[in-house]
Short mmCIF file of C-alpha atoms in Angstrom, two decimals:
data_model
loop_
_atom_site.label_atom_id
_atom_site.label_comp_id
_atom_site.label_asym_id
_atom_site.label_seq_id
_atom_site.Cartn_x
_atom_site.Cartn_y
_atom_site.Cartn_z
CA MET A 12 26.16 -3.48 -12.60
CA LYS A 13 23.17 -5.17 -13.86
CA TYR A 14 19.87 -4.08 -14.85
CA ILE A 15 16.54 -5.90 -15.83
CA VAL A 16 13.82 -4.57 -17.56
CA SER A 17 10.56 -6.31 -17.65
CA PHE A 18 8.30 -4.96 -20.41
CA ILE A 19 5.58 -6.21 -22.35
CA SER A 20 7.16 -6.81 -25.65
CA ALA A 21 4.31 -5.84 -27.76
CA PHE A 22 3.90 -2.49 -25.90
CA LEU A 23 7.38 -1.40 -25.75
CA MET A 24 7.09 -1.29 -29.71
CA PHE A 25 3.92 1.03 -29.25
CA VAL A 26 5.73 3.38 -26.65
CA THR A 27 9.15 3.38 -28.64
CA PHE A 28 7.94 3.66 -31.86
CA GLY A 29 4.12 4.72 -32.10
CA CYS A 30 3.07 1.90 -33.87
CA THR A 31 -0.63 1.58 -33.79
CA MET A 32 -2.21 -1.38 -32.70
CA GLU A 33 -5.06 -2.49 -30.50
CA MET A 34 -3.97 -2.58 -26.69
CA PRO A 35 -5.21 -5.35 -24.52
CA ASN A 36 -7.27 -4.19 -21.57
CA VAL A 37 -5.01 -4.03 -19.15
CA THR A 38 -2.48 -2.00 -17.16
CA GLN A 39 1.10 -2.16 -18.44
CA GLU A 40 4.01 -2.05 -15.88
CA THR A 41 7.61 -1.94 -16.15
CA LYS A 42 9.64 -2.85 -13.56
CA VAL A 43 13.16 -1.69 -13.39
CA GLU A 44 15.42 -3.30 -11.02
CA THR A 45 19.07 -2.32 -10.84
CA SER A 46 22.09 -2.86 -8.32
CA SER A 47 25.65 -2.09 -8.55
CA ASN A 48 26.48 -3.28 -4.99
CA GLU A 49 24.84 -4.77 -1.94
CA THR A 50 23.90 -1.11 -0.59
CA ASN A 51 21.38 -0.82 -3.51
CA ALA A 52 20.83 -4.76 -4.48
CA ASN A 53 17.51 -4.36 -3.20
CA LYS A 54 16.16 -1.00 -4.51
CA GLU A 55 14.07 -0.60 -7.58
CA MET A 56 12.16 1.77 -9.55
CA SER A 57 9.01 0.57 -10.84
CA VAL A 58 7.29 2.47 -13.95
CA HIS A 59 3.50 2.00 -14.61
CA PHE A 60 1.67 2.92 -17.72
CA ILE A 61 -1.66 3.10 -16.53
CA ASP A 62 -4.26 1.87 -19.37
CA VAL A 63 -6.88 5.01 -19.60
CA GLY A 64 -7.99 4.59 -23.08
CA GLN A 65 -7.12 7.31 -25.58
CA GLY A 66 -5.18 9.35 -22.82
CA ASP A 67 -1.93 8.89 -20.89
CA SER A 68 -1.53 8.12 -17.23
CA ILE A 69 2.11 7.29 -15.69
CA LEU A 70 2.89 6.26 -12.14
CA ILE A 71 6.72 6.37 -11.16
CA GLN A 72 7.76 4.51 -7.60
CA SER A 73 11.07 5.49 -6.80
CA PRO A 74 13.75 3.55 -4.48
CA GLU A 75 12.73 5.44 -1.70
CA GLY A 76 9.21 4.25 -2.20
CA LYS A 77 8.00 7.84 -3.08
CA ASN A 78 5.57 8.39 -5.94
CA MET A 79 4.79 10.34 -8.80
CA LEU A 80 2.17 10.60 -11.27
CA ILE A 81 2.10 11.82 -14.73
CA ASP A 82 -1.01 13.00 -16.18
CA GLY A 83 -4.28 10.93 -15.43
CA GLY A 84 -6.30 10.56 -19.21
CA LYS A 85 -10.02 11.62 -19.19
CA LYS A 86 -12.30 12.39 -16.89
CA GLU A 87 -14.28 9.23 -17.03
CA LYS A 88 -11.08 7.54 -16.57
CA GLY A 89 -10.09 9.01 -12.79
CA LYS A 90 -11.65 6.72 -10.86
CA ASP A 91 -9.49 3.70 -12.75
CA VAL A 92 -6.62 5.74 -11.67
CA VAL A 93 -7.56 6.08 -8.45
CA THR A 94 -8.53 2.49 -7.97
CA TYR A 95 -5.28 1.49 -9.50
CA LEU A 96 -3.22 3.97 -7.26
CA ARG A 97 -4.56 2.15 -4.11
CA GLN A 98 -4.16 -1.21 -5.65
CA GLN A 99 -0.36 -0.58 -5.44
CA GLY A 100 -0.73 1.04 -1.95
CA VAL A 101 -0.31 4.86 -3.01
CA GLU A 102 -1.99 6.85 -0.25
CA LYS A 103 0.64 10.28 -1.13
CA LEU A 104 2.03 11.69 -4.30
CA GLU A 105 5.14 13.95 -4.12
CA TYR A 106 4.35 15.36 -7.58
CA VAL A 107 1.47 15.06 -9.71
CA VAL A 108 2.44 16.44 -13.41
CA ALA A 109 0.27 17.61 -15.92
CA THR A 110 2.27 17.70 -19.25
CA HIS A 111 -0.51 19.94 -21.08
CA PRO A 112 -3.89 20.75 -20.39
CA ASP A 113 -5.77 18.42 -23.04
CA SER A 114 -8.42 16.84 -21.12
CA ASP A 115 -7.40 13.47 -22.22
CA HIS A 116 -4.48 14.17 -20.03
CA ILE A 117 -6.01 15.93 -16.90
CA GLY A 118 -9.25 15.04 -17.03
CA GLY A 119 -8.78 11.95 -14.66
CA LEU A 120 -6.68 14.19 -12.18
CA LEU A 121 -9.90 15.77 -10.95
CA ALA A 122 -10.33 12.40 -9.23
CA VAL A 123 -7.00 12.08 -8.06
CA LEU A 124 -6.99 15.28 -6.51
CA ASN A 125 -10.34 14.71 -4.82
CA SER A 126 -8.85 11.11 -3.56
CA VAL A 127 -5.21 11.00 -2.83
CA THR A 128 -2.64 13.43 -0.85
CA ILE A 129 -0.60 15.46 -3.33
CA LYS A 130 2.23 16.97 -1.90
CA ASN A 131 3.18 19.29 -4.87
CA PHE A 132 1.49 20.02 -8.57
CA VAL A 133 3.66 20.62 -11.72
CA ASP A 134 1.72 22.33 -14.60
CA SER A 135 3.16 23.34 -18.11
CA GLY A 136 1.24 27.01 -17.22
CA LYS A 137 -0.25 26.68 -20.70
CA GLU A 138 -3.51 28.85 -19.73
CA HIS A 139 -6.80 27.13 -20.98
CA THR A 140 -10.34 27.79 -20.65
CA THR A 141 -12.17 24.37 -20.71
CA GLU A 142 -14.42 23.80 -17.64
CA THR A 143 -11.79 20.68 -17.00
CA TYR A 144 -8.82 23.03 -16.61
CA GLU A 145 -10.45 25.66 -14.63
CA LYS A 146 -12.06 22.67 -11.92
CA MET A 147 -8.61 21.21 -11.72
CA LEU A 148 -7.38 25.28 -10.90
CA GLN A 149 -9.65 25.23 -8.30
CA LEU A 150 -9.32 21.86 -6.49
CA ILE A 151 -5.15 22.95 -6.30
CA LEU A 152 -6.38 26.12 -4.53
CA ASP A 153 -8.81 24.86 -2.75
CA LYS A 154 -6.42 22.22 -1.20
CA HIS A 155 -3.60 24.36 -0.79
CA ILE A 156 -1.15 22.37 -2.92
CA PRO A 157 1.73 24.08 -4.11
CA PHE A 158 1.82 24.92 -7.86
CA ILE A 159 4.90 24.73 -10.05
CA VAL A 160 5.39 26.14 -13.49
CA PRO A 161 8.97 24.65 -14.03
CA ASN A 162 11.13 25.87 -16.61
CA THR A 163 13.27 23.55 -19.23
CA GLY A 164 16.30 22.36 -17.93
CA ASP A 165 14.77 22.01 -14.03
CA THR A 166 15.41 19.25 -12.09
CA ILE A 167 12.50 17.37 -9.77
CA HIS A 168 13.36 15.91 -6.48
CA LEU A 169 11.56 13.05 -6.27
CA ASP A 170 14.42 11.08 -4.67
CA SER A 171 17.99 10.57 -4.14
CA ASP A 172 18.44 7.95 -6.39
CA LEU A 173 16.74 9.09 -9.41
CA GLU A 174 17.44 12.05 -11.62
CA ILE A 175 14.48 13.54 -13.16
CA THR A 176 14.96 16.36 -15.66
CA VAL A 177 12.49 18.84 -17.54
CA LEU A 178 13.63 18.78 -20.96
CA HIS A 179 10.90 20.86 -22.44
CA THR A 180 7.89 23.31 -20.97
CA ARG A 181 6.47 26.10 -22.91
CA GLU A 182 3.62 28.19 -21.06
CA ASP A 183 3.46 30.33 -24.00
CA ALA A 184 3.19 27.96 -26.88
CA ASN A 185 1.12 28.76 -29.68
CA ASP A 186 -0.98 25.16 -29.03
CA ASN A 187 -1.44 22.59 -26.06
CA ASN A 188 0.72 19.98 -27.09
CA GLU A 189 3.80 22.18 -27.77
CA ALA A 190 3.46 23.43 -24.33
CA SER A 191 3.92 19.96 -23.31
CA ILE A 192 6.27 19.03 -20.49
CA VAL A 193 8.90 16.27 -21.48
CA LEU A 194 10.84 14.61 -18.86
CA LYS A 195 14.20 12.54 -18.53
CA VAL A 196 13.69 10.20 -15.69
CA GLN A 197 17.06 8.38 -15.08
CA TYR A 198 18.01 5.77 -12.18
CA GLU A 199 21.51 4.28 -12.75
CA GLU A 200 21.92 3.11 -16.35
CA VAL A 201 18.11 2.87 -16.97
CA SER A 202 16.22 6.01 -18.10
CA PHE A 203 12.37 6.90 -19.28
CA LEU A 204 11.87 9.27 -21.90
CA LEU A 205 8.43 10.55 -21.66
CA THR A 206 7.25 13.17 -23.57
CA GLY A 207 3.45 14.00 -23.41
CA ASP A 208 2.13 15.19 -26.52
CA ALA A 209 5.34 16.97 -27.43
CA ASP A 210 5.38 17.36 -31.70
CA THR A 211 7.94 17.10 -33.96
CA GLY A 212 8.93 20.84 -33.12
CA VAL A 213 9.30 20.31 -29.84
CA GLU A 214 11.64 17.22 -30.41
CA LYS A 215 13.74 19.47 -32.97
CA SER A 216 14.06 21.84 -29.75
CA MET A 217 15.51 19.44 -27.91
CA LEU A 218 17.84 17.66 -30.32
CA ASN A 219 20.77 19.71 -30.21
CA GLU A 220 20.36 20.59 -26.39
CA TYR A 221 20.14 17.17 -24.47
CA ASP A 222 21.11 13.44 -24.43
CA LEU A 223 17.95 11.90 -25.53
CA LYS A 224 19.51 8.58 -25.34
CA SER A 225 16.66 6.73 -23.76
CA THR A 226 15.89 2.72 -22.69
CA VAL A 227 12.35 3.62 -22.90
CA LEU A 228 10.36 6.18 -24.80
CA LYS A 229 6.97 6.73 -24.26
CA ALA A 230 5.92 8.08 -27.82
CA GLY A 231 4.71 11.64 -28.02
CA HIS A 232 1.15 12.35 -28.82
CA HIS A 233 0.00 8.74 -28.36
CA GLY A 234 1.88 7.54 -31.49
CA SER A 235 0.62 9.80 -33.86
CA ASP A 236 2.20 11.23 -37.09
CA THR A 237 2.87 14.62 -35.48
CA SER A 238 5.50 13.03 -32.96
CA SER A 239 8.33 10.46 -33.18
CA SER A 240 10.44 12.44 -36.41
CA ASP A 241 12.78 9.92 -37.92
CA ALA A 242 16.07 11.84 -36.67
CA PHE A 243 14.55 11.89 -33.07
CA ILE A 244 14.26 8.48 -32.68
CA ARG A 245 17.62 7.84 -33.70
CA GLU A 246 19.01 9.95 -30.97
CA VAL A 247 16.84 8.18 -28.48
CA HIS A 248 18.06 4.77 -29.66
CA ARG A 249 21.82 5.89 -30.91
CA LYS A 250 24.13 3.22 -29.59
#
């Protein structure tokens, strides 16, 4: 078994430890290549952390060539996200995930919904009354896209080679961040923990429920001090 993680080291520090630093104006891409035998030798998973400024947008491209987009940044970044998807040859998204209804996560999804074929839309179910959220729901309805509100513990079936597990979601949460969908993406020995804007309370709820050890952590809430508790970081990076 071998695996190669190609990553810009400064960005790895940012997503793992939530360090505050000025990021270069480029899109960061993590490409993971794994092979355990000749059959899988040419298969790889790519995870792209798209530069949308203050916000999140993550593209996962599976070993079978299927695509999932998690969040889309702010509304004004939507065109940039669509352009990036086209540059990567993405014509169809099997899943779009809106981790929670904050504008810096769902705003750019309006452009994506208007530009790319989407097979399934996954949402936390947390209701919100903003114009952006209501427009998003209307587009999903108009385009007859299946709307999925998952439960904690559910699996998203993107690719037979991947295991994507919902570690947290809560549609009746007191605030949007607490509702965040948290995903763990596992491909052979490599794993990504994608936390949306999950705060320390959400982290605590997952500590005794799931195996959180991961190769790469996308720090919750953009690396703010409301997330990435010491106990959580230790568990994610335990040996």
